[in-house]
PDB file of C-alpha atoms and ligand atoms in Angstrom:
ATOM      1  CA  UNK N   8      87.918 101.615 112.725  1.00 97.00           C
ATOM      2  CA  UNK N   9      87.495 102.266 109.048  1.00 98.00           C
ATOM      3  CA  UNK N  10      90.113 103.251 106.471  1.00 98.00           C
ATOM      4  CA  UNK N  11      88.985 104.696 103.143  1.00 98.00           C
ATOM      5  CA  UNK N  12      91.473 105.215 100.314  1.00 98.00           C
ATOM      6  CA  UNK N  13      90.133 108.203  98.352  1.00 98.00           C
ATOM      7  CA  UNK N  14      93.270 108.705  96.259  1.00 98.00           C
ATOM      8  CA  UNK N  15      96.136 106.252  95.792  1.00 98.00           C
ATOM      9  CA  UNK N  16      98.392 107.633  92.998  1.00 98.00           C
ATOM     10  CA  UNK N  17     101.654 109.464  93.324  1.00 98.00           C
ATOM     11  CA  UNK N  18     102.846 112.497  91.388  1.00 96.00           C
ATOM     12  CA  UNK N  19     100.047 113.270  88.911  1.00 96.00           C
ATOM     13  CA  UNK N  20      96.599 112.060  87.965  1.00 96.00           C
ATOM     14  CA  UNK N  21      96.704 110.100  84.715  1.00 92.00           C
ATOM     15  CA  UNK N  22      93.256 108.562  84.292  1.00 95.00           C
ATOM     16  CA  UNK N  23      92.515 106.278  81.365  1.00 95.00           C
ATOM     17  CA  UNK N  24      90.764 103.045  80.374  1.00 97.00           C
ATOM     18  CA  UNK N  25      93.729 100.916  81.531  1.00 97.00           C
ATOM     19  CA  UNK N  26      93.510 102.394  85.046  1.00 97.00           C
ATOM     20  CA  UNK N  27      89.811 102.028  85.776  1.00 96.00           C
ATOM     21  CA  UNK N  28      90.247  99.455  88.562  1.00 97.00           C
ATOM     22  CA  UNK N  29      92.857 101.253  90.639  1.00 97.00           C
ATOM     23  CA  UNK N  30      91.999 104.837  89.735  1.00 97.00           C
ATOM     24  CA  UNK N  31      94.048 107.976  89.254  1.00 97.00           C
ATOM     25  CA  UNK N  32      93.384 110.319  92.198  1.00 98.00           C
ATOM     26  CA  UNK N  33      96.488 111.433  94.101  1.00 98.00           C
ATOM     27  CA  UNK N  34      96.987 110.741  97.816  1.00 98.00           C
ATOM     28  CA  UNK N  35      94.139 111.124 100.307  1.00 98.00           C
ATOM     29  CA  UNK N  36      93.082 108.622 102.988  1.00 98.00           C
ATOM     30  CA  UNK N  37      90.641 108.852 105.884  1.00 98.00           C
ATOM     31  CA  UNK N  38      90.786 106.938 109.151  1.00 98.00           C
ATOM     32  CA  UNK N  39      87.556 107.017 111.127  1.00 98.00           C
ATOM     33  CA  UNK N  40      85.954 105.472 114.169  1.00 97.00           C
ATOM     34  CA  UNK N  41      82.257 106.213 114.626  1.00 95.00           C
ATOM     35  CA  UNK N  42      81.822 109.892 113.783  1.00 92.00           C
ATOM     36  CA  UNK N  43      85.480 110.786 114.489  1.00 96.00           C
ATOM     37  CA  UNK N  44      87.618 111.196 111.366  1.00 98.00           C
ATOM     38  CA  UNK N  45      91.189 112.103 110.437  1.00 98.00           C
ATOM     39  CA  UNK N  46      92.062 113.045 106.851  1.00 98.00           C
ATOM     40  CA  UNK N  47      95.563 112.139 105.682  1.00 98.00           C
ATOM     41  CA  UNK N  48      96.914 114.341 102.867  1.00 98.00           C
ATOM     42  CA  UNK N  49      95.024 116.606 100.492  1.00 98.00           C
ATOM     43  CA  UNK N  50      95.647 115.163  97.008  1.00 98.00           C
ATOM     44  CA  UNK N  51      92.945 114.929  94.337  1.00 98.00           C
ATOM     45  CA  UNK N  52      91.297 112.127  96.356  1.00 98.00           C
ATOM     46  CA  UNK N  53      90.079 114.791  98.799  1.00 98.00           C
ATOM     47  CA  UNK N  54      87.524 115.885  96.163  1.00 98.00           C
ATOM     48  CA  UNK N  55      85.339 112.739  96.300  1.00 98.00           C
ATOM     49  CA  UNK N  56      85.747 112.932 100.098  1.00 98.00           C
ATOM     50  CA  UNK N  57      84.361 116.499  99.959  1.00 98.00           C
ATOM     51  CA  UNK N  58      81.347 115.209  98.043  1.00 98.00           C
ATOM     52  CA  UNK N  59      80.732 112.661 100.796  1.00 97.00           C
ATOM     53  CA  UNK N  60      81.110 115.261 103.567  1.00 97.00           C
ATOM     54  CA  UNK N  61      78.725 117.659 101.808  1.00 96.00           C
ATOM     55  CA  UNK N  62      76.162 114.923 101.158  1.00 96.00           C
ATOM     56  CA  UNK N  63      76.013 113.862 104.813  1.00 94.00           C
ATOM     57  CA  UNK N  64      76.237 117.249 106.599  1.00 93.00           C
ATOM     58  CA  UNK N  65      73.330 118.989 108.249  1.00 90.00           C
ATOM     59  CA  UNK N  66      73.151 122.502 106.752  1.00 84.00           C
ATOM     60  CA  UNK N  67      74.384 125.204 109.140  1.00 82.00           C
ATOM     61  CA  UNK N  68      75.773 122.704 111.667  1.00 91.00           C
ATOM     62  CA  UNK N  69      79.292 123.564 112.862  1.00 96.00           C
ATOM     63  CA  UNK N  70      81.765 120.917 111.773  1.00 96.00           C
ATOM     64  CA  UNK N  71      85.481 120.554 112.529  1.00 97.00           C
ATOM     65  CA  UNK N  72      87.713 118.652 110.120  1.00 98.00           C
ATOM     66  CA  UNK N  73      91.228 117.461 110.939  1.00 98.00           C
ATOM     67  CA  UNK N  74      93.777 117.107 108.150  1.00 98.00           C
ATOM     68  CA  UNK N  75      97.211 115.607 108.746  1.00 98.00           C
ATOM     69  CA  UNK N  76      99.869 116.333 106.104  1.00 98.00           C
ATOM     70  CA  UNK N  77     102.753 113.919 105.438  1.00 98.00           C
ATOM     71  CA  UNK N  78     104.486 116.713 103.487  1.00 98.00           C
ATOM     72  CA  UNK N  79     103.577 119.457 101.044  1.00 98.00           C
ATOM     73  CA  UNK N  80     104.519 118.105  97.608  1.00 98.00           C
ATOM     74  CA  UNK N  81     101.984 118.920  94.864  1.00 97.00           C
ATOM     75  CA  UNK N  82     100.363 115.479  94.740  1.00 98.00           C
ATOM     76  CA  UNK N  83      99.527 115.782  98.468  1.00 98.00           C
ATOM     77  CA  UNK N  84      98.083 119.343  98.429  1.00 98.00           C
ATOM     78  CA  UNK N  85      96.619 119.768  94.944  1.00 97.00           C
ATOM     79  CA  UNK N  86      93.064 118.880  96.024  1.00 98.00           C
ATOM     80  CA  UNK N  87      92.895 121.572  98.734  1.00 98.00           C
ATOM     81  CA  UNK N  88      91.885 124.487  96.455  1.00 97.00           C
ATOM     82  CA  UNK N  89      88.877 122.384  95.373  1.00 97.00           C
ATOM     83  CA  UNK N  90      87.893 121.004  98.792  1.00 98.00           C
ATOM     84  CA  UNK N  91      84.323 122.336  99.095  1.00 98.00           C
ATOM     85  CA  UNK N  92      84.194 122.655 102.953  1.00 97.00           C
ATOM     86  CA  UNK N  93      86.853 125.437 102.875  1.00 98.00           C
ATOM     87  CA  UNK N  94      84.324 127.713 101.177  1.00 97.00           C
ATOM     88  CA  UNK N  95      81.622 127.218 103.821  1.00 96.00           C
ATOM     89  CA  UNK N  96      81.554 129.310 107.030  1.00 95.00           C
ATOM     90  CA  UNK N  97      80.220 126.532 109.279  1.00 95.00           C
ATOM     91  CA  UNK N  98      83.439 124.486 108.789  1.00 97.00           C
ATOM     92  CA  UNK N  99      86.723 124.688 110.671  1.00 98.00           C
ATOM     93  CA  UNK N 100      89.666 122.940 109.021  1.00 98.00           C
ATOM     94  CA  UNK N 101      92.702 122.219 111.200  1.00 98.00           C
ATOM     95  CA  UNK N 102      95.751 121.421 109.048  1.00 98.00           C
ATOM     96  CA  UNK N 103      98.442 119.594 111.022  1.00 98.00           C
ATOM     97  CA  UNK N 104     101.999 118.769 110.014  1.00 97.00           C
ATOM     98  CA  UNK N 105     105.655 119.311 110.764  1.00 95.00           C
ATOM     99  CA  UNK N 106     105.749 123.116 110.576  1.00 96.00           C
ATOM    100  CA  UNK N 107     102.615 125.235 111.102  1.00 97.00           C
ATOM    101  CA  UNK N 108     104.154 128.356 109.498  1.00 97.00           C
ATOM    102  CA  UNK N 109     105.204 126.487 106.361  1.00 97.00           C
ATOM    103  CA  UNK N 110     101.768 124.855 106.042  1.00 98.00           C
ATOM    104  CA  UNK N 111     100.071 128.267 106.438  1.00 97.00           C
ATOM    105  CA  UNK N 112     102.202 129.969 103.755  1.00 97.00           C
ATOM    106  CA  UNK N 113     101.891 127.005 101.347  1.00 97.00           C
ATOM    107  CA  UNK N 114      98.112 126.847 101.770  1.00 97.00           C
ATOM    108  CA  UNK N 115      97.777 130.582 101.265  1.00 96.00           C
ATOM    109  CA  UNK N 116      99.848 130.338  98.069  1.00 96.00           C
ATOM    110  CA  UNK N 117      97.502 127.608  96.717  1.00 97.00           C
ATOM    111  CA  UNK N 118      94.642 130.129  96.949  1.00 96.00           C
ATOM    112  CA  UNK N 119      96.665 133.158  95.753  1.00 96.00           C
ATOM    113  CA  UNK N 120      95.482 135.157  92.741  1.00 94.00           C
ATOM    114  CA  UNK N 121      98.080 133.409  90.536  1.00 95.00           C
ATOM    115  CA  UNK N 122      96.321 130.055  90.960  1.00 94.00           C
ATOM    116  CA  UNK N 123      92.834 130.854  92.184  1.00 93.00           C
ATOM    117  CA  UNK N 124      90.023 133.415  91.875  1.00 93.00           C
ATOM    118  CA  UNK N 125      89.758 133.290  95.700  1.00 91.00           C
ATOM    119  CA  UNK N 126      92.826 135.584  96.125  1.00 93.00           C
ATOM    120  CA  UNK N 127      94.143 134.129  99.369  1.00 93.00           C
ATOM    121  CA  UNK N 128      92.885 132.051 102.299  1.00 95.00           C
ATOM    122  CA  UNK N 129      91.612 135.237 104.023  1.00 95.00           C
ATOM    123  CA  UNK N 130      88.670 135.149 101.590  1.00 95.00           C
ATOM    124  CA  UNK N 131      87.627 131.569 102.381  1.00 97.00           C
ATOM    125  CA  UNK N 132      84.408 130.869 104.255  1.00 97.00           C
ATOM    126  CA  UNK N 133      85.808 128.256 106.618  1.00 97.00           C
ATOM    127  CA  UNK N 134      88.160 128.982 109.478  1.00 97.00           C
ATOM    128  CA  UNK N 135      91.608 127.492 108.809  1.00 98.00           C
ATOM    129  CA  UNK N 136      93.848 126.578 111.738  1.00 98.00           C
ATOM    130  CA  UNK N 137      97.474 125.441 111.354  1.00 98.00           C
ATOM    131  CA  UNK N 138      99.223 123.232 113.882  1.00 97.00           C
ATOM    132  CA  UNK N 139     102.764 121.882 114.115  1.00 96.00           C
ATOM    133  CA  UNK N 140     103.181 118.403 115.595  1.00 94.00           C
ATOM    134  CA  UNK N 141     104.755 118.000 119.001  1.00 85.00           C
ATOM    135  CA  UNK N 142     107.346 115.266 119.444  1.00 83.00           C
ATOM    136  CA  UNK N 143     105.835 112.023 120.757  1.00 85.00           C
ATOM    137  CA  UNK N 144     102.114 111.400 120.953  1.00 88.00           C
ATOM    138  CA  UNK N 145      99.430 113.903 119.993  1.00 92.00           C
ATOM    139  CA  UNK N 146      95.702 113.591 120.595  1.00 94.00           C
ATOM    140  CA  UNK N 147      93.767 114.526 117.436  1.00 96.00           C
ATOM    141  CA  UNK N 148      90.050 114.030 116.701  1.00 95.00           C
ATOM    142  CA  UNK N 149      90.005 111.543 119.576  1.00 95.00           C
ATOM    143  CA  UNK N 150      92.809 109.426 118.088  1.00 97.00           C
ATOM    144  CA  UNK N 151      96.283 108.876 119.502  1.00 97.00           C
ATOM    145  CA  UNK N 152      98.710 110.019 116.780  1.00 97.00           C
ATOM    146  CA  UNK N 153     102.456 109.403 116.734  1.00 97.00           C
ATOM    147  CA  UNK N 154     104.902 109.983 113.906  1.00 98.00           C
ATOM    148  CA  UNK N 155     108.366 109.372 112.520  1.00 97.00           C
ATOM    149  CA  UNK N 156     110.512 110.974 109.831  1.00 97.00           C
ATOM    150  CA  UNK N 157     110.800 109.226 106.434  1.00 98.00           C
ATOM    151  CA  UNK N 158     113.496 109.328 103.718  1.00 98.00           C
ATOM    152  CA  UNK N 159     112.213 111.648 101.003  1.00 98.00           C
ATOM    153  CA  UNK N 160     113.580 114.767  99.268  1.00 98.00           C
ATOM    154  CA  UNK N 161     112.437 117.675 101.462  1.00 96.00           C
ATOM    155  CA  UNK N 162     111.163 115.212 104.103  1.00 97.00           C
ATOM    156  CA  UNK N 163     107.929 113.341 104.722  1.00 98.00           C
ATOM    157  CA  UNK N 164     106.317 111.994 107.884  1.00 98.00           C
ATOM    158  CA  UNK N 165     104.679 108.651 108.675  1.00 98.00           C
ATOM    159  CA  UNK N 166     101.773 108.577 111.128  1.00 98.00           C
ATOM    160  CA  UNK N 167     100.446 105.884 113.456  1.00 98.00           C
ATOM    161  CA  UNK N 168      96.789 106.417 114.286  1.00 98.00           C
ATOM    162  CA  UNK N 169      95.565 104.441 117.247  1.00 97.00           C
ATOM    163  CA  UNK N 170      92.020 103.975 118.528  1.00 97.00           C
ATOM    164  CA  UNK N 171      91.769 101.545 121.437  1.00 95.00           C
ATOM    165  CA  UNK N 172      93.414  98.281 120.368  1.00 96.00           C
ATOM    166  CA  UNK N 173      93.377  99.156 116.660  1.00 98.00           C
ATOM    167  CA  UNK N 174      96.216 100.904 114.805  1.00 98.00           C
ATOM    168  CA  UNK N 175      96.730 102.122 111.258  1.00 98.00           C
ATOM    169  CA  UNK N 176     100.061 103.401 109.914  1.00 98.00           C
ATOM    170  CA  UNK N 177     100.262 105.729 106.916  1.00 98.00           C
ATOM    171  CA  UNK N 178     103.773 105.833 105.427  1.00 98.00           C
ATOM    172  CA  UNK N 179     103.960 107.338 101.983  1.00 98.00           C
ATOM    173  CA  UNK N 180     106.759 109.039 100.094  1.00 98.00           C
ATOM    174  CA  UNK N 181     109.559 107.003 101.623  1.00 98.00           C
ATOM    175  CA  UNK N 182     112.652 105.497 100.038  1.00 98.00           C
ATOM    176  CA  UNK N 183     113.805 102.485 102.016  1.00 98.00           C
ATOM    177  CA  UNK N 184     117.563 102.172 102.507  1.00 97.00           C
ATOM    178  CA  UNK N 185     118.496 104.527 105.358  1.00 97.00           C
ATOM    179  CA  UNK N 186     118.927 102.227 108.352  1.00 97.00           C
ATOM    180  CA  UNK N 187     117.862 104.718 111.050  1.00 98.00           C
ATOM    181  CA  UNK N 188     114.762 105.918 109.172  1.00 98.00           C
ATOM    182  CA  UNK N 189     113.774 102.347 108.200  1.00 98.00           C
ATOM    183  CA  UNK N 190     114.083 101.167 111.806  1.00 98.00           C
ATOM    184  CA  UNK N 191     112.039 104.170 112.951  1.00 98.00           C
ATOM    185  CA  UNK N 192     109.252 103.183 110.569  1.00 98.00           C
ATOM    186  CA  UNK N 193     109.340  99.526 111.641  1.00 98.00           C
ATOM    187  CA  UNK N 194     109.112 100.665 115.267  1.00 98.00           C
ATOM    188  CA  UNK N 195     106.178 102.989 114.500  1.00 98.00           C
ATOM    189  CA  UNK N 196     104.402 100.183 112.594  1.00 98.00           C
ATOM    190  CA  UNK N 197     105.000  97.457 115.212  1.00 98.00           C
ATOM    191  CA  UNK N 198     101.914  95.198 115.423  1.00 98.00           C
ATOM    192  CA  UNK N 199      99.675  97.615 113.469  1.00 98.00           C
ATOM    193  CA  UNK N 200      96.533  96.197 111.884  1.00 98.00           C
ATOM    194  CA  UNK N 201      97.141  98.091 108.651  1.00 98.00           C
ATOM    195  CA  UNK N 202     100.284  99.578 107.105  1.00 98.00           C
ATOM    196  CA  UNK N 203      99.736 101.815 104.079  1.00 99.00           C
ATOM    197  CA  UNK N 204     103.230 101.954 102.514  1.00 98.00           C
ATOM    198  CA  UNK N 205     104.791 103.656  99.504  1.00 98.00           C
ATOM    199  CA  UNK N 206     105.276 101.025  96.761  1.00 98.00           C
ATOM    200  CA  UNK N 207     105.773 103.190  93.712  1.00 98.00           C
ATOM    201  CA  UNK N 208     108.373 101.096  91.931  1.00 98.00           C
ATOM    202  CA  UNK N 209     108.716  97.674  90.355  1.00 98.00           C
ATOM    203  CA  UNK N 210     112.047  96.028  91.227  1.00 98.00           C
ATOM    204  CA  UNK N 211     113.781  97.092  87.993  1.00 97.00           C
ATOM    205  CA  UNK N 212     112.487 100.681  88.278  1.00 98.00           C
ATOM    206  CA  UNK N 213     113.756 100.842  91.844  1.00 97.00           C
ATOM    207  CA  UNK N 214     117.307 100.086  90.653  1.00 95.00           C
ATOM    208  CA  UNK N 215     117.141 102.992  88.196  1.00 96.00           C
ATOM    209  CA  UNK N 216     115.434 105.455  90.539  1.00 96.00           C
ATOM    210  CA  UNK N 217     117.669 105.750  93.601  1.00 95.00           C
ATOM    211  CA  UNK N 218     117.308 109.117  95.343  1.00 96.00           C
ATOM    212  CA  UNK N 219     113.806 109.837  94.014  1.00 97.00           C
ATOM    213  CA  UNK N 220     112.341 109.166  97.471  1.00 98.00           C
ATOM    214  CA  UNK N 221     110.144 106.141  96.829  1.00 98.00           C
ATOM    215  CA  UNK N 222     110.096 102.410  97.590  1.00 98.00           C
ATOM    216  CA  UNK N 223     109.362  99.219  95.681  1.00 98.00           C
ATOM    217  CA  UNK N 224     106.693  96.686  96.585  1.00 98.00           C
ATOM    218  CA  UNK N 225     109.503  94.541  98.005  1.00 98.00           C
ATOM    219  CA  UNK N 226     110.682  97.333 100.348  1.00 98.00           C
ATOM    220  CA  UNK N 227     107.095  97.636 101.577  1.00 98.00           C
ATOM    221  CA  UNK N 228     106.848  93.874 102.225  1.00 98.00           C
ATOM    222  CA  UNK N 229     110.179  93.880 104.097  1.00 98.00           C
ATOM    223  CA  UNK N 230     108.939  96.700 106.359  1.00 98.00           C
ATOM    224  CA  UNK N 231     105.532  95.105 106.942  1.00 98.00           C
ATOM    225  CA  UNK N 232     107.019  91.713 107.857  1.00 98.00           C
ATOM    226  CA  UNK N 233     109.659  93.233 110.154  1.00 98.00           C
ATOM    227  CA  UNK N 234     106.911  95.155 111.987  1.00 98.00           C
ATOM    228  CA  UNK N 235     104.518  92.184 112.153  1.00 98.00           C
ATOM    229  CA  UNK N 236     101.571  94.086 110.665  1.00 98.00           C
ATOM    230  CA  UNK N 237      98.298  92.374 109.773  1.00 98.00           C
ATOM    231  CA  UNK N 238      97.664  93.871 106.345  1.00 98.00           C
ATOM    232  CA  UNK N 239     100.047  95.722 104.033  1.00 98.00           C
ATOM    233  CA  UNK N 240      98.539  98.144 101.517  1.00 99.00           C
ATOM    234  CA  UNK N 241     100.720  98.981  98.481  1.00 98.00           C
ATOM    235  CA  UNK N 242     100.205 102.727  97.930  1.00 98.00           C
ATOM    236  CA  UNK N 243     101.370 105.799  95.926  1.00 98.00           C
ATOM    237  CA  UNK N 244     101.178 104.103  92.559  1.00 98.00           C
ATOM    238  CA  UNK N 245     103.350 105.371  89.741  1.00 98.00           C
ATOM    239  CA  UNK N 246     101.184 107.390  87.327  1.00 97.00           C
ATOM    240  CA  UNK N 247     102.298 105.204  84.398  1.00 97.00           C
ATOM    241  CA  UNK N 248     101.381 101.878  86.037  1.00 98.00           C
ATOM    242  CA  UNK N 249      98.123 100.505  84.691  1.00 98.00           C
ATOM    243  CA  UNK N 250      95.867  97.946  86.377  1.00 98.00           C
ATOM    244  CA  UNK N 251      97.782  94.975  84.931  1.00 98.00           C
ATOM    245  CA  UNK N 252     101.151  96.223  86.233  1.00 98.00           C
ATOM    246  CA  UNK N 253      99.694  96.970  89.683  1.00 98.00           C
ATOM    247  CA  UNK N 254      97.996  93.575  89.926  1.00 98.00           C
ATOM    248  CA  UNK N 255     101.268  91.840  89.018  1.00 98.00           C
ATOM    249  CA  UNK N 256     103.128  93.850  91.682  1.00 98.00           C
ATOM    250  CA  UNK N 257     100.448  92.785  94.169  1.00 98.00           C
ATOM    251  CA  UNK N 258     100.820  89.112  93.204  1.00 98.00           C
ATOM    252  CA  UNK N 259     104.578  89.216  93.707  1.00 98.00           C
ATOM    253  CA  UNK N 260     104.224  91.014  97.041  1.00 98.00           C
ATOM    254  CA  UNK N 261     101.593  88.527  98.261  1.00 98.00           C
ATOM    255  CA  UNK N 262     103.815  85.596  97.248  1.00 98.00           C
ATOM    256  CA  UNK N 263     106.725  87.036  99.240  1.00 98.00           C
ATOM    257  CA  UNK N 264     104.529  87.710 102.293  1.00 98.00           C
ATOM    258  CA  UNK N 265     102.955  84.218 102.176  1.00 98.00           C
ATOM    259  CA  UNK N 266     100.725  83.477 105.153  1.00 98.00           C
ATOM    260  CA  UNK N 267     102.537  85.925 107.433  1.00 98.00           C
ATOM    261  CA  UNK N 268     100.736  89.068 106.211  1.00 98.00           C
ATOM    262  CA  UNK N 269      97.846  90.010 103.906  1.00 98.00           C
ATOM    263  CA  UNK N 270      98.711  92.263 100.963  1.00 98.00           C
ATOM    264  CA  UNK N 271      96.295  94.623  99.207  1.00 98.00           C
ATOM    265  CA  UNK N 272      96.975  96.836  96.195  1.00 98.00           C
ATOM    266  CA  UNK N 273      95.452 100.235  97.002  1.00 98.00           C
ATOM    267  CA  UNK N 274      92.601 101.336  94.775  1.00 98.00           C
ATOM    268  CA  UNK N 275      90.609 104.575  94.824  1.00 98.00           C
ATOM    269  CA  UNK N 276      87.460 104.015  96.881  1.00 98.00           C
ATOM    270  CA  UNK N 277      88.799 100.954  98.729  1.00 98.00           C
ATOM    271  CA  UNK N 278      87.394 100.518 102.247  1.00 98.00           C
ATOM    272  CA  UNK N 279      89.328  98.504 104.845  1.00 98.00           C
ATOM    273  CA  UNK N 280      87.913  97.748 108.286  1.00 97.00           C
ATOM    274  CA  UNK N 281      90.464  96.263 110.705  1.00 90.00           C
TER     275      UNK N 281
HETATM  276 ZN1   ZN F 311     103.807 111.872  96.652  1.00 83.68          ZN
HETATM  277 ZN1   ZN F 312     106.670 113.634  97.887  1.00 83.68          ZN
END
């Protein structure tokens, strides 16, 4: 199994010389096993992924892509209008999430004449398919996918992606603090090799930002330890946090986790192989 972090920021891209190490692309992650791949969220990070897909495809060959959406906030969909495969007839893109109808209308709006010269998804080359998630387990691109609801304004979903003995959990846009939702996430993450968790805030920011729908690095560590995961990945970085701030957050998180769990600070382009 291979996890690639193509985009690791929350909210907006704010590139600059102080953010070269961790990058500025908004949320997009792939989980793959051999030639099977699931794409998680369509933030700006989906653009370098598109470059990779285009560079490795055989021209004219039919290709199906599977995208799984945590939710539809801007930072998680803003890369879709620039995702090259949607313009090419040999691609099919299945977009999966909570509500197929809502995903279809949101995607169509992203390509509407207000925002795009394409004037609606009906003019795209690729075939777009929208799917709502069933309760319980779903089989997608050969992976076993299960999900739980997170605490976030308007909602967000965490996904567990299982291939054989290996499991990766993607849990972004979550504010720890609701007991039922937190326990649901711990249960979903139980024994996972990798947990990618929202860690937008420092501890002092977290105090001042209740209700915004995001967690601190400490919340992420608490969840990872309770679930007994192998590696915690601090994700959805605040756009104002530069490399120095993120590295300090990572040091504090690693100190709290000790030898019980590895801690990584997500960075655009990072590859993790459980
Ligand atoms: Zn977000
Ligand atoms: Zn959000």
